[in-house]
Coordinates of C-alpha atoms and ligand atoms in Angstrom, one line a residue:
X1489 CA 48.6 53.5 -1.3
X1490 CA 47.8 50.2 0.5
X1491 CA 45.1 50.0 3.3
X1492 CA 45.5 47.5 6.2
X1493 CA 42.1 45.2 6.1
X1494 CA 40.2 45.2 8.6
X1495 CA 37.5 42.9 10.5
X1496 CA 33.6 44.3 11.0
X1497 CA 32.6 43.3 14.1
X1498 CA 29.0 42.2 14.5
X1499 CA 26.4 41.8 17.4
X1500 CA 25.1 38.3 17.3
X1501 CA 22.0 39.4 19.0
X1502 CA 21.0 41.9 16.3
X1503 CA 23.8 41.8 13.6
X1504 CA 24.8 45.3 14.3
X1505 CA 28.2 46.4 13.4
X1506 CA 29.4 47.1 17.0
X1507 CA 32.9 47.9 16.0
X1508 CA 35.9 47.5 13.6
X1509 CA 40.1 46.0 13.8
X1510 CA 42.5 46.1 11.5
X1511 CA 43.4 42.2 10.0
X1512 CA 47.1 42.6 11.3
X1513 CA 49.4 40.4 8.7
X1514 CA 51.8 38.7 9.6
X1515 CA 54.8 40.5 8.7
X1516 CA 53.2 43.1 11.5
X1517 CA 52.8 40.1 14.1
X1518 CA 56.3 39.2 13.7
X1519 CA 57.5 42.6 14.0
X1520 CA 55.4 43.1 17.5
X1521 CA 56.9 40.0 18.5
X1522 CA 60.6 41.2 17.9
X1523 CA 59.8 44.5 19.5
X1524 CA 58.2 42.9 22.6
X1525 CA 61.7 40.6 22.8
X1526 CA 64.1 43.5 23.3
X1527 CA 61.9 45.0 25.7
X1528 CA 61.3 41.7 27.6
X1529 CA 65.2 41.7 29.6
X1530 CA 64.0 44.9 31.3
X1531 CA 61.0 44.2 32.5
X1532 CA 62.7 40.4 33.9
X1533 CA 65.1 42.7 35.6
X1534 CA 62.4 44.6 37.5
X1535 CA 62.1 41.4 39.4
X1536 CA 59.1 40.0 40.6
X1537 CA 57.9 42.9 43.4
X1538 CA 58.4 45.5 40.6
X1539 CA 56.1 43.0 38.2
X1540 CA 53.7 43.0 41.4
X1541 CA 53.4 46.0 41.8
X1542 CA 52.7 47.1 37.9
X1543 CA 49.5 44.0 38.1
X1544 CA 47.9 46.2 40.9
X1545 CA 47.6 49.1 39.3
X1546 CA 46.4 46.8 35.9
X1547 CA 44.3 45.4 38.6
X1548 CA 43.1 49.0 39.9
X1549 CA 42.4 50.2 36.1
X1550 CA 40.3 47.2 34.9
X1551 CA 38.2 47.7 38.0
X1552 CA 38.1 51.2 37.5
X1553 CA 36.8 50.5 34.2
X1554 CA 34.6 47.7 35.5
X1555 CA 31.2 49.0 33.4
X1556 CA 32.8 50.4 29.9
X1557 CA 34.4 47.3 29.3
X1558 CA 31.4 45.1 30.4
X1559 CA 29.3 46.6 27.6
X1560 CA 32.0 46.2 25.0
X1561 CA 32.1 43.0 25.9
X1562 CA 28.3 42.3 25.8
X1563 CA 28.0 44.3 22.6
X1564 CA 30.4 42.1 20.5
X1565 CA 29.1 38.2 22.5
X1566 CA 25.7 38.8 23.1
X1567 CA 25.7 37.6 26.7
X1568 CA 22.6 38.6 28.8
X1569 CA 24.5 41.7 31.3
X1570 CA 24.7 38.9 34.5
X1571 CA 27.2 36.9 32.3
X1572 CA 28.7 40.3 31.0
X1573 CA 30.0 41.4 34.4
X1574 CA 31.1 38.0 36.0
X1575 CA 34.7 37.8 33.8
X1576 CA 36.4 40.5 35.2
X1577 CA 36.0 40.4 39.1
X1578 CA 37.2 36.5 38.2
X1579 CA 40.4 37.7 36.8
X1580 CA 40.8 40.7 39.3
X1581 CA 40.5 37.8 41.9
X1582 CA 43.3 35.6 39.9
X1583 CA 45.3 38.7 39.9
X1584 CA 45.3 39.0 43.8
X1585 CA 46.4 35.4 43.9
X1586 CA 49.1 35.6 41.5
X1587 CA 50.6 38.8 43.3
X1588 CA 50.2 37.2 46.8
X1589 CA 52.2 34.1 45.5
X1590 CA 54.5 34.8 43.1
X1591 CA 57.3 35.1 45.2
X1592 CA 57.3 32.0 46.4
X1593 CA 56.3 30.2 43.0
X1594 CA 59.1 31.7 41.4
X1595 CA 61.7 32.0 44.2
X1596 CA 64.6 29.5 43.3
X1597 CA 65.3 26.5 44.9
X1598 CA 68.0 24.7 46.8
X1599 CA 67.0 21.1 46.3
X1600 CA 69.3 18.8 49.2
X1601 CA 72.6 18.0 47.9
X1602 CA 73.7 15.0 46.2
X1603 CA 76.5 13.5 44.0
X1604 CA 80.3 13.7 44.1
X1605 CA 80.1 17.7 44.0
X1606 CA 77.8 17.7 46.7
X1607 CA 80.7 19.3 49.5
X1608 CA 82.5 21.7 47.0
X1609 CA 79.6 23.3 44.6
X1610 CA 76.9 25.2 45.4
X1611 CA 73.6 23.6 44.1
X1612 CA 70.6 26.2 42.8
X1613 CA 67.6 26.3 40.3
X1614 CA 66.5 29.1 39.2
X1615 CA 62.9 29.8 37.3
X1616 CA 63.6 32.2 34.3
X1617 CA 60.8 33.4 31.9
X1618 CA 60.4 32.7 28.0
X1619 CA 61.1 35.7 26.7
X1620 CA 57.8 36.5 24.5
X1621 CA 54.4 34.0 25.1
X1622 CA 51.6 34.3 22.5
X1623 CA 48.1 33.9 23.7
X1624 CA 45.8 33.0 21.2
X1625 CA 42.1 33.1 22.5
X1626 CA 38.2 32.1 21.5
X1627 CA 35.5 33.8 21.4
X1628 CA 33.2 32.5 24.6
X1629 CA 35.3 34.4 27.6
X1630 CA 37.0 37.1 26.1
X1631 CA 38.4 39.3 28.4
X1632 CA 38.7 36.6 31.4
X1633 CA 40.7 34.4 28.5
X1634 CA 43.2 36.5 27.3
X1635 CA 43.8 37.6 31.0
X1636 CA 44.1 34.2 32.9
X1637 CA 47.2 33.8 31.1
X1638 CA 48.6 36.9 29.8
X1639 CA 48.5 37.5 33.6
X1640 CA 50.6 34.9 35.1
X1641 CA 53.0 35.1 32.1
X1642 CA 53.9 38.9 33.1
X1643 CA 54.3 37.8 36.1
X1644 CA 56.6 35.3 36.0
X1645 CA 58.6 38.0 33.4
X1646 CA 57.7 37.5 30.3
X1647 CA 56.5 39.4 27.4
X1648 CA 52.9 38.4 26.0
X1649 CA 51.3 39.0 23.0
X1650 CA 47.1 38.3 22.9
X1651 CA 45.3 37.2 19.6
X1652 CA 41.5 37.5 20.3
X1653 CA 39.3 36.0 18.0
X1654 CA 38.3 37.8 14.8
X1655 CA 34.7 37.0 16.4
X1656 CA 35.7 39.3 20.0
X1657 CA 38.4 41.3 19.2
X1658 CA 36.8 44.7 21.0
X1659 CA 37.1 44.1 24.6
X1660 CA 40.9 42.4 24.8
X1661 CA 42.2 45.4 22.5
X1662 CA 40.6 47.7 24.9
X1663 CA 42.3 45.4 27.5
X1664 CA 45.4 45.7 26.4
X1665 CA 45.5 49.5 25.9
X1666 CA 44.6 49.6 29.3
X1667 CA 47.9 48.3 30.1
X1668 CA 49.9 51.2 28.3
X1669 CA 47.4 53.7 29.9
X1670 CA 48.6 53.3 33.5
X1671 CA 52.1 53.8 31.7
X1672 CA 53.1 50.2 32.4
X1673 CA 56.1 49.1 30.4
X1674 CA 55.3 48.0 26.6
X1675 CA 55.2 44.4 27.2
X1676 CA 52.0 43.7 26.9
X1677 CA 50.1 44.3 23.4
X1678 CA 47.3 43.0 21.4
X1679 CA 47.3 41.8 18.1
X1680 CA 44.1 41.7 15.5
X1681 CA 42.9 39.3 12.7
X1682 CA 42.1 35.3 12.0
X1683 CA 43.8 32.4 11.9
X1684 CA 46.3 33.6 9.9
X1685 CA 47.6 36.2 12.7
X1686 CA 46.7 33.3 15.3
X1687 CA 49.6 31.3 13.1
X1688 CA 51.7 34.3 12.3
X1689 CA 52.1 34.1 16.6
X1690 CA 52.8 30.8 16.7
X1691 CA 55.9 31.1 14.1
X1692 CA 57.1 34.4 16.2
X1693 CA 57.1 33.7 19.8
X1694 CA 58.4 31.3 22.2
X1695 CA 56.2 29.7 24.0
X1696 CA 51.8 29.3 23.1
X1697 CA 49.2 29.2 24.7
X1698 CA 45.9 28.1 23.1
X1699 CA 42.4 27.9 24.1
X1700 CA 40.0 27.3 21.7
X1701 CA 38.8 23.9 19.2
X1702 CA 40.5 20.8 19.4
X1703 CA 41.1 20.7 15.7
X1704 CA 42.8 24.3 15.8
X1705 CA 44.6 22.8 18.7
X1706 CA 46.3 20.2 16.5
X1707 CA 47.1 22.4 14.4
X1708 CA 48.7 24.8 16.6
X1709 CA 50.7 21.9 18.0
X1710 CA 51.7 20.9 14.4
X1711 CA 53.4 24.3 13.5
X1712 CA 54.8 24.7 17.3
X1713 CA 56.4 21.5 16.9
X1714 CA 58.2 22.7 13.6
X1715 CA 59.4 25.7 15.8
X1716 CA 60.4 22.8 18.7
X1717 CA 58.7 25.4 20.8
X1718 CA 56.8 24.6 23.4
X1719 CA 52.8 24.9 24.1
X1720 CA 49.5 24.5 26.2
X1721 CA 46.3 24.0 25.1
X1722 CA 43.3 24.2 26.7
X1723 CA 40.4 22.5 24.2
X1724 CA 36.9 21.5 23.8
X1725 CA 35.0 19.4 26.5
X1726 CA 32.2 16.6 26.5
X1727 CA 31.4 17.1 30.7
X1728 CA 29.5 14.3 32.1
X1729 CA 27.2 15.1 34.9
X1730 CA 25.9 11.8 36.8
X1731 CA 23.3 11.7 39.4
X1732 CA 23.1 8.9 41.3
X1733 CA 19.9 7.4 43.2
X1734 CA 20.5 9.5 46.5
X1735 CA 21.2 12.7 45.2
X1736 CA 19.4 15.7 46.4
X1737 CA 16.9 16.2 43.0
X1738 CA 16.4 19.3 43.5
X1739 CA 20.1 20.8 43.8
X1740 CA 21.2 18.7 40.8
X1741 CA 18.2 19.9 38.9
X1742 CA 19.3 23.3 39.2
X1743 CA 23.1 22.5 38.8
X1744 CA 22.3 21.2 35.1
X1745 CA 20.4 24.3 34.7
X1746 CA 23.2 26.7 35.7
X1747 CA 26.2 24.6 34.5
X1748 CA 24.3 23.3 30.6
X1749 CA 22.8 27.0 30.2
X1750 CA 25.5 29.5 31.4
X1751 CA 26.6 31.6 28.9
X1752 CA 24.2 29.7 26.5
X1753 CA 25.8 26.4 26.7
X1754 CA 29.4 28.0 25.3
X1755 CA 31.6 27.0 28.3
X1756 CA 34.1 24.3 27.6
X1757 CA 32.9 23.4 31.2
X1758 CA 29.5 23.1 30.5
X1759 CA 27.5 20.2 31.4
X1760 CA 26.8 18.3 28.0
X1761 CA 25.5 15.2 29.3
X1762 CA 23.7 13.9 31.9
X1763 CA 23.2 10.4 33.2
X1764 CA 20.9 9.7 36.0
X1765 CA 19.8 6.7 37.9
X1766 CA 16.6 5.0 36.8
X1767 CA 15.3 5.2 39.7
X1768 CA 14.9 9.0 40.5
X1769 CA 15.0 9.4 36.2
X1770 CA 11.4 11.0 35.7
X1771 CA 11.6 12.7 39.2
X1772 CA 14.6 14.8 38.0
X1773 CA 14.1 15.3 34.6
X1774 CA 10.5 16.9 35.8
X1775 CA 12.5 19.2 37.8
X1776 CA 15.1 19.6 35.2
X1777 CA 12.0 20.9 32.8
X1778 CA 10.5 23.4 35.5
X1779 CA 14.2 24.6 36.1
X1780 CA 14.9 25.7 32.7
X1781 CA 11.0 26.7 31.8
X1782 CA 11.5 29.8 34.4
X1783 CA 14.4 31.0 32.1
X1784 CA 14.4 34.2 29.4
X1785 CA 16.2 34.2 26.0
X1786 CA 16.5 36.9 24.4
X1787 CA 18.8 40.0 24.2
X1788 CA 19.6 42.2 27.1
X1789 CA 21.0 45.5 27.7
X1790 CA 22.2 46.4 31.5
X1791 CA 18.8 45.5 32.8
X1792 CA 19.3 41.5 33.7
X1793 CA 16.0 41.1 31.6
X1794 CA 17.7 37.9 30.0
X1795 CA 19.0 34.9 31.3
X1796 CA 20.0 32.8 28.2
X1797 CA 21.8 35.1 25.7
X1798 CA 22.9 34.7 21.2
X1799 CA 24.9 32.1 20.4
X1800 CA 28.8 33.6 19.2
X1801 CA 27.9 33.1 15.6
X1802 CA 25.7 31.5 12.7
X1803 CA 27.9 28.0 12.6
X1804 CA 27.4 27.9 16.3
X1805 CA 23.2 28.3 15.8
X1806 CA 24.3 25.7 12.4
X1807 CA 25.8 22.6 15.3
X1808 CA 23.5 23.2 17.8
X1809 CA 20.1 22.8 15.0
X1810 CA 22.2 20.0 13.7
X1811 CA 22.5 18.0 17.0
X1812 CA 18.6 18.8 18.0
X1813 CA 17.8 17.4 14.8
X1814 CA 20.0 14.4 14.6
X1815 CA 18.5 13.5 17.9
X1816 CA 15.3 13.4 17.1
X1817 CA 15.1 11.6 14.3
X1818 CA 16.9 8.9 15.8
X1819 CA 14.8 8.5 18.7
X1820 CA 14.9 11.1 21.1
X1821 CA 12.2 13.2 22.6
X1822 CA 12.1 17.1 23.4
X1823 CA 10.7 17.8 26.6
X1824 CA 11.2 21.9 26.3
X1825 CA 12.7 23.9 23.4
X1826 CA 14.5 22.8 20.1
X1827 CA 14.0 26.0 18.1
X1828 CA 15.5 28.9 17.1
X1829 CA 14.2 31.9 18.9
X1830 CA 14.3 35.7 17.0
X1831 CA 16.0 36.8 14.6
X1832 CA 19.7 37.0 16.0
X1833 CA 21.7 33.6 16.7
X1834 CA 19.1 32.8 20.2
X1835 CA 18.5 29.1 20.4
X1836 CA 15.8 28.1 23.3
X1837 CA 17.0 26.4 26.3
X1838 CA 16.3 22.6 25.5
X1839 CA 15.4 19.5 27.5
X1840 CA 16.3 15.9 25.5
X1841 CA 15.4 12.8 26.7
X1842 CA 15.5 9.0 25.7
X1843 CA 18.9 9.6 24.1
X1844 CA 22.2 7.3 23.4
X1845 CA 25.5 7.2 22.4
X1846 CA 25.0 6.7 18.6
X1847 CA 23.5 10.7 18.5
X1848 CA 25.8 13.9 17.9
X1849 CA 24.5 15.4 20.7
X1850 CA 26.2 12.9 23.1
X1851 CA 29.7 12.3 21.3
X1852 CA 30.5 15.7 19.8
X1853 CA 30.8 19.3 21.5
X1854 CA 27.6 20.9 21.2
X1855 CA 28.7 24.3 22.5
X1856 CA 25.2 25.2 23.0
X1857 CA 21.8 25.3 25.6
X1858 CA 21.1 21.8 25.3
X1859 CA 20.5 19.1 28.3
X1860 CA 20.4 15.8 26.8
X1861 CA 19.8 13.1 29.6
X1862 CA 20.4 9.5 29.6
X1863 CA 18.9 7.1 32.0
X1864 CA 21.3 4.7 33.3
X1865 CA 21.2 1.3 36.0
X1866 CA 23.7 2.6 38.8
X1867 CA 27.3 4.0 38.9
X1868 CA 29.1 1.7 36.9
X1869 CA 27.3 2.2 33.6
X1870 CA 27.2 5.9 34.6
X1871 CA 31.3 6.2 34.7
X1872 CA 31.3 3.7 31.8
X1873 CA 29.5 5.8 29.7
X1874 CA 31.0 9.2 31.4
X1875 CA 34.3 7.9 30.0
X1876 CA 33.1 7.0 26.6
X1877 CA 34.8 10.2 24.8
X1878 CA 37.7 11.2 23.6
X1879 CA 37.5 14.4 26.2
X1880 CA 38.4 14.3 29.3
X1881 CA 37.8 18.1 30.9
X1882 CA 36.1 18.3 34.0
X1883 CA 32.8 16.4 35.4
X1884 CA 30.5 16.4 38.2
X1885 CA 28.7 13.8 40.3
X1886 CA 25.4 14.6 42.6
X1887 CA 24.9 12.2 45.6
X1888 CA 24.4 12.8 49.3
X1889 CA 27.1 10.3 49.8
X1890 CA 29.8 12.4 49.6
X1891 CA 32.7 9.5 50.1
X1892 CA 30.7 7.7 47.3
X1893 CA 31.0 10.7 45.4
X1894 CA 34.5 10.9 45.6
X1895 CA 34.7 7.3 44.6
X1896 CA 32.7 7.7 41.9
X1897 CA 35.0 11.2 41.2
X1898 CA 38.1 9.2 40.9
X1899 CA 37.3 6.7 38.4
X1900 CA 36.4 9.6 36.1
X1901 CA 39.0 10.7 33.1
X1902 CA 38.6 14.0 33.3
X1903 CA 40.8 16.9 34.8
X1904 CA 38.7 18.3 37.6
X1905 CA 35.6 16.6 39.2
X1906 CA 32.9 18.5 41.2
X1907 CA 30.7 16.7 43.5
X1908 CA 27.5 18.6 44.1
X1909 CA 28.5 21.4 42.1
X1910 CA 29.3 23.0 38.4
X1911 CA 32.2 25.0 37.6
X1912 CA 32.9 25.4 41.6
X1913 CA 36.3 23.9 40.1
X1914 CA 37.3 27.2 38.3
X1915 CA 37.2 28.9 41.1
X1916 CA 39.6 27.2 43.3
X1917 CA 43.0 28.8 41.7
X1918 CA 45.2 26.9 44.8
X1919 CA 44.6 23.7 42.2
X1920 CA 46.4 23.4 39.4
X1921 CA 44.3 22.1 36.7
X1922 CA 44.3 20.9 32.7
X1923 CA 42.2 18.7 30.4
X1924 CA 42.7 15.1 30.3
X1925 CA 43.1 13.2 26.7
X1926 CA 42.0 15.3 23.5
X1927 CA 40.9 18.6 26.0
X1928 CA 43.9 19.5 26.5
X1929 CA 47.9 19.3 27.0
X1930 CA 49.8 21.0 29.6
X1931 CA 47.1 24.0 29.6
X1932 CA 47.7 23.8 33.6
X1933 CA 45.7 27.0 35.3
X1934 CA 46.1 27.8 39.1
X1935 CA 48.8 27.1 41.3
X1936 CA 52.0 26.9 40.9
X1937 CA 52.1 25.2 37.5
X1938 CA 49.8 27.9 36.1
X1939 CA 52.7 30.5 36.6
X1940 CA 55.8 28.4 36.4
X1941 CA 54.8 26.9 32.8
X1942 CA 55.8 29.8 31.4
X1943 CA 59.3 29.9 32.8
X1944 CA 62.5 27.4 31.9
X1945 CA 64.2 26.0 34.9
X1946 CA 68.3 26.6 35.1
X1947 CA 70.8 24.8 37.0
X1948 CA 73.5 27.4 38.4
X1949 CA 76.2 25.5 39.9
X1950 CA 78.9 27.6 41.6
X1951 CA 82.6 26.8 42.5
X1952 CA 83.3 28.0 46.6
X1953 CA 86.7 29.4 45.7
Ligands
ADP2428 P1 36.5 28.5 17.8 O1 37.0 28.7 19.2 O2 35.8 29.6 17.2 O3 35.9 27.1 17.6 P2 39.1 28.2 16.9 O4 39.5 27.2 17.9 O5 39.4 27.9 15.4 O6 37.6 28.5 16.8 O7 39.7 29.6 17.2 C1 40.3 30.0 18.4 C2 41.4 31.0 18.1 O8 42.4 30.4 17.3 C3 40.9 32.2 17.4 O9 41.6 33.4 17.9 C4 41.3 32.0 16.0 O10 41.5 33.1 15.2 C5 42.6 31.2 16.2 N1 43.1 30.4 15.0 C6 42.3 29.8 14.1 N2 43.0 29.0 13.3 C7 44.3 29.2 13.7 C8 45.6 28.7 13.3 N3 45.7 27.8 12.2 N4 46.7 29.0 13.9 C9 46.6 29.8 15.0 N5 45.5 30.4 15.5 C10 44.3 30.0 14.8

């Protein structure tokens, strides 16, 4: 008798095995995927107020289940208990949005006549789903990243199929199963395993969406190009943050704080490097150092009594030492932090100064609670430098000018800019957003190009007999 393997899944804060999945093979993805096709026409024909209503009640139970999830989720990432709780009010929120607009983002079109058959045909577009869309997820946001788009995608009428990573697998199983509790038809599932399920997706389905490394990405693209199927992928990041002389200090100070530490560093939005004007340099980076000194690392339970939690994994702990290292010996100086904390993946909040362009820790994701800082002489050499990097994800830029800032926002090459803010981007769903250059292709979210990506446009023309 053969056993399915399975994947142990460990704590990063204390190693604890904190649950187990089986290491689906691909044969069994490809069979999911065929039996999520023939159910797919059915749940298109329910239309999009039946879909609507079947997302409130997913809504209803993932709120319901608010707590139990939030401590699967914390026991397989590590995240301090603040972090734990934040992913799912964010995606019931998207799923409010989604269900209020829908209608209309979907609703088919009547673009004004033209052409010789402009008197006798009847002109119409309609927006129709692919029929099953893999979502293959990391391990930083598990829940809210399987959801963002597994969402949308049912919406619009499609089947979807998540991958989780073999790091987080717990909480988007649990997510799924959710789905068949409230009796909801089978369309949505989960499968379990590592790259090889993630690619066993990508040769089954029909349309992929990817968020996760940029050299996975490639890859991804690679084998979905052999497939001519289409894709999105959301990648890694390099996000500038550039103060400029009149920014308020003490805002921005605790802006790089919040948007470099947040979830340990382990956004793809996090602020990973900093340029500030000479002149207010030593001013800010003393504030930066008192900011981040009032934090806690460590591990939490449902008590809040940590701010910085693990880092996902060992290699993550291995790039982080690595670029703390690398920086110092070519030059730069810590102001707080640089170690390893414990015995679990914690690395201490850290404070780099005197750093450059030819050190890791300013041309390669770092992925962890580091704030390197760069002076610089004024805007231009801010953006020049900004835009030195093959990502282009999102930025911010602190001044009390706002106009300035806007200025300064628009000669950025990255997706989303925030002026006097972090992350305030991810929560404005009305704009469509995606990476710029190596962060991304067509990995729009919000709008309506987060929901209609996953549908093909068809031209009906009728006859008026
Ligand atoms: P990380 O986010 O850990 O840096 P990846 O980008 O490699 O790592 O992983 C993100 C997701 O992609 C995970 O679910 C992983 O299992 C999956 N994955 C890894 N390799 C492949 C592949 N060749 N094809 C499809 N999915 C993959």
């Amino acid at each position: 008798m053969t056993t399915t393997p399975s994947i142990d899944v460990r704590s990063p804060a204390n190693g604890s095995v904190v649950g187990r999945v089986p290491e689906r093979p691909a044969e069994d993805v490809d069979t999911v995927v065929g039996e999520l096709r023939e159910r797919q026409s059915s749940w298109e024909a329910l239309g999009v107020a039946g879909r609507v209503s079947w997302l409130e009640r997913y809504r209803d139970w993932l709120l319901d289940n608010e707590d139990r999830l939030a401590r699967v989720l914390q026991s397989e990432t590590g995240k301090p208990w603040a972090e734990a709780t934040i992913e799912l009010p964010y995606v019931a929120d998207l799923i409010n949005y989604y269900c209020t607009h829908a209608g209309s983002f979907l609703a088919p079109e009547a673009p004004p006549a033209h052409g010789p058959l402009a008197l006798t045909k009847r002109q119409r577009l309609v927006r129709r789903p692919y029929p099953v869309v893999g979502v293959i997820t990391p391990w930083n946001f598990p829940l809210a990243l399987a959801l963002v788009d597994a969402i949308p995608a049912l919406l619009a009428g499609a089947a979807v199929v998540v991958k989780p990573s073999e790091y987080t697998p717990l909480v988007t199983s649990e997510v799924a199963s959710g789905w068949s509790e409230i009796g909801a038809p089978d369309v949505f599932t989960c499968v379990t395993g590592a790259g090889e399920a993630g690619a066993a997706v990508v040769d089954a389905v029909d349309y992929v969406q990817f968020t996760g490394s940029t050299r996975t990405g490639r890859a991804i693209g690679k084998r979905a190009a052999e497939r001519l199927i289409p894709y999105s992928l959301e990648l890694g990041g390099k996000d500038a943050m550039i103060v400029l002389a009149d920014a308020d200090l003490d805002r921005a100070a605790r802006g790089v704080a919040w948007g470099g530490l947040c979830n340990a560093g382990q956004m793809c939005t996090s602020v990973e490097r900093v340029y500030v004007d000479a002149g207010v340099h030593d001013e800010f980076v003393r504030r930066v150092v008192d900011a981040v000194g009032q934090l806690r690392v460590g591990e939490d339970d449902q008590s809040y009594r940590a701010d910085v939690g693990a880092l996902a994994n060992s290699d993550q702990l291995d790039i982080v030492t690595r670029h703390v290292t690398d920086a110092v010996e070519r030059g730069a100086r810590v102001l707080t932090g640089g170690n390893r904390v414990g015995s679990g993946t914690f690395f201490e909040p850290t404070v780099l100064v005197d750093v450059d362009h030819d050190m890791a820790c300013m041309r390669e994701e770092t992925f962890g609670p580091t704030i390197p800082i760069m002076r610089v002489t004024g805007a231009d050499e801010a953006v020049r430098l900004a835009n030195d990097t093959a990502y282009g994800l999102s930025a911010s830029v602190w001044t009390r000018d706002t106009e300035r800032g806007r200025r300064v926002a628009e000669r950025l090459e990255a997706g989303a800019v925030n002026i006097n803010d972090v992350f305030a981007n991810l929560f404005t769903l009305p704009l469509p957003q995606a990476g710029w250059k190596q962060s991304g292709i067509g990995a729009r979210l919000g709008g309506a190009q987060g929901i209609r990506k996953y549908t093909r446009s068809q031209a009906i023309v009728t006859a008026r007999v």
